[in-house]
Tab-separated table of C-alpha atoms and ligand atoms in Angstrom:
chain	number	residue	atom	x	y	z
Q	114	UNK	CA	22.192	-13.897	24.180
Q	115	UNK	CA	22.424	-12.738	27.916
Q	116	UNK	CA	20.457	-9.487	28.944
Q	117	UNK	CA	21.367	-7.316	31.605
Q	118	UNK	CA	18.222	-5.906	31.940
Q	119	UNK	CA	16.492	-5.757	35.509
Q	120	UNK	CA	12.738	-6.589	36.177
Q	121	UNK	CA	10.590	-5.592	38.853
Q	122	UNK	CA	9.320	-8.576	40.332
Q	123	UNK	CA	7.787	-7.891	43.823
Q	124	UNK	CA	7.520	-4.530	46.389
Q	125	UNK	CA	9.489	-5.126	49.888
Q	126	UNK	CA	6.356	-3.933	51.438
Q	127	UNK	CA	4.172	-7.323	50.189
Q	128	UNK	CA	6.809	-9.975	51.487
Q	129	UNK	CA	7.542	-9.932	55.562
Q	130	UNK	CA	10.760	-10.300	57.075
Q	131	UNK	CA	11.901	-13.932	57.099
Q	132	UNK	CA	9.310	-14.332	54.476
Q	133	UNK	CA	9.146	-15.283	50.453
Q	134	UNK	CA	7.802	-14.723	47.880
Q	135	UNK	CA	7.904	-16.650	44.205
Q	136	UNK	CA	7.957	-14.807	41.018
Q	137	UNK	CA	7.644	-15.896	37.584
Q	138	UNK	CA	10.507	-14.352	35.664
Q	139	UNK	CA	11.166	-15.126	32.003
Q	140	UNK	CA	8.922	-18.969	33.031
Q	141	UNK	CA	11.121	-19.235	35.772
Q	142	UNK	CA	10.333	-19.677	39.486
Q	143	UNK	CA	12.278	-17.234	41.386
Q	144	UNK	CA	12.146	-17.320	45.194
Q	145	UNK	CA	12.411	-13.481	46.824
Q	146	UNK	CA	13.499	-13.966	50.125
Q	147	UNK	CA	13.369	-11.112	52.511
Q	148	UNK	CA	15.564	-11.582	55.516
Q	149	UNK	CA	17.447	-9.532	58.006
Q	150	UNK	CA	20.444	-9.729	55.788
Q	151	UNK	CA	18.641	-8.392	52.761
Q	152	UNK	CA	17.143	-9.089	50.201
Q	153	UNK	CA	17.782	-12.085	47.586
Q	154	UNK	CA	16.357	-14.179	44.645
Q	155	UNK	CA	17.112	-17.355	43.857
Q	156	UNK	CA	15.586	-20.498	41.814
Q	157	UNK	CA	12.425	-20.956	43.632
Q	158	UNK	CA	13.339	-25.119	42.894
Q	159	UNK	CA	14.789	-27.367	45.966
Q	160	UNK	CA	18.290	-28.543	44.039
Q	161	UNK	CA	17.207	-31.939	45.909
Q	162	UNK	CA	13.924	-32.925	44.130
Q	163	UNK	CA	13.137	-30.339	42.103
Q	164	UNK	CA	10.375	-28.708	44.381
Q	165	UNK	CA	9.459	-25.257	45.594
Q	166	UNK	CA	11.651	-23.586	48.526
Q	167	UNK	CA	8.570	-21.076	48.898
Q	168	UNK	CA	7.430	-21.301	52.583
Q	169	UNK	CA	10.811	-22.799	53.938
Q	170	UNK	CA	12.095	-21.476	57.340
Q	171	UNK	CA	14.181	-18.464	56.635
Q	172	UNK	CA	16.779	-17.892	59.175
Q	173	UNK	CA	19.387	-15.043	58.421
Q	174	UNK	CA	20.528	-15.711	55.052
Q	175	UNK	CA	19.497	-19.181	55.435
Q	176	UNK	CA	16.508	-21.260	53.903
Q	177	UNK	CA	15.296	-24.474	54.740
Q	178	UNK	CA	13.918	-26.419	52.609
Q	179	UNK	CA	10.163	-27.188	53.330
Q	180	UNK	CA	10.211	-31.098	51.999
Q	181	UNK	CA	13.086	-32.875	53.369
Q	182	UNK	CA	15.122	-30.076	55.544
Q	183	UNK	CA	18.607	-29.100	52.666
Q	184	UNK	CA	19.526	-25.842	54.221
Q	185	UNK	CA	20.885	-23.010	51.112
Q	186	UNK	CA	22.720	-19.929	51.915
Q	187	UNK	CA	20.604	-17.399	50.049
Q	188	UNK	CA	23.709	-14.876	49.397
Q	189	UNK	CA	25.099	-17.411	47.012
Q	190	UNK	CA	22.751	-20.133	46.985
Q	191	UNK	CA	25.133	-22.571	48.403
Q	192	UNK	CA	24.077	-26.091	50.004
Q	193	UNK	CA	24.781	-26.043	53.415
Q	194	UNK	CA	23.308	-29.035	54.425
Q	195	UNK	CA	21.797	-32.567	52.760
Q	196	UNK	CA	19.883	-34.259	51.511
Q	197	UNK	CA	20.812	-31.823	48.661
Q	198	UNK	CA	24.157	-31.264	47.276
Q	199	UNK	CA	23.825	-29.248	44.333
Q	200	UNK	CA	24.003	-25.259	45.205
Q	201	UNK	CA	20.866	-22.927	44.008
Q	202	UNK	CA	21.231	-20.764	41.156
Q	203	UNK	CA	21.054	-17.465	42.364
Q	204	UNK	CA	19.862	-13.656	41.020
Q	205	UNK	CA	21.358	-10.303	41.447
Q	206	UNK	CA	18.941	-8.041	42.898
Q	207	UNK	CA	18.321	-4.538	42.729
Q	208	UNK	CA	16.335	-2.170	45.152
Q	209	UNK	CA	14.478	0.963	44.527
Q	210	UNK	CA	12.574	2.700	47.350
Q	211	UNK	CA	10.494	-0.159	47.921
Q	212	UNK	CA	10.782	-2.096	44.606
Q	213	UNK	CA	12.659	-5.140	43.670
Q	214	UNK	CA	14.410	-5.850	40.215
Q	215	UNK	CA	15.888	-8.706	39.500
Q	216	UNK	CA	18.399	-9.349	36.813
Q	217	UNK	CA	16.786	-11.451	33.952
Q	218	UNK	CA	20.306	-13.214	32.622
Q	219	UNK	CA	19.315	-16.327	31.636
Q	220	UNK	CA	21.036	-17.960	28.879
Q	221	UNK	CA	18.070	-20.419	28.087
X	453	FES	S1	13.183	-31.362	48.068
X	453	FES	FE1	14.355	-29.984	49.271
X	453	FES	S2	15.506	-31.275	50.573
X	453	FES	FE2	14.337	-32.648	49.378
């Protein structure tokens, strides 16, 4: 069964710009990214080797990934660049004042 229901994960205030911040959601690492673009979530888990994007360089709506360098667009958590090829799964976010929700729709 998929919920549409949005938790409140994190408070814009806590993460800098071009900063991140992982979230536990549902057991799931989810990266908040905070960049000049906006704000998005996605799998806080490098498609490439299955390790944390927390800490990459976040340029735009770009993040580098800390261990070998894949680049993901974080508006649709696209691989822009190898070693990985496999795209990011990504999270719709909502913003309140300072607060961000993000949609728990997982299927697992
Ligand atoms: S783990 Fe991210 S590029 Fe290798």
């Amino acid at each position: 069964m998929m919920s549409d229901e949005f938790i409140n994960v994190a408070d814009i205030t806590d993460i800098e710009i071009n900063q991140s911040q992982s979230v536990e959601l549902e057991g799931k690492a989810v990266l908040i990214c905070h960049t000049t673009k906006g704000i998005f979530a996605v799998e806080d888990k490098c498609s490439h080797a299955d390790i944390p994007l927390c800490g990459g360089q976040i340029i735009d709506n770009f993040i580098t990934c800390p261990v070998h360098g894949a680049v993901f667009d974080l508006t649709d958590g696209s691989v822009q660049s190898p070693p990985a090829f496999e795209d990011l799964e990504t999270f719709e976010v909502q913003i309140e004042g300072t607060s961000i929700s993000v949609k728990k729709s997982f299927s697992e």
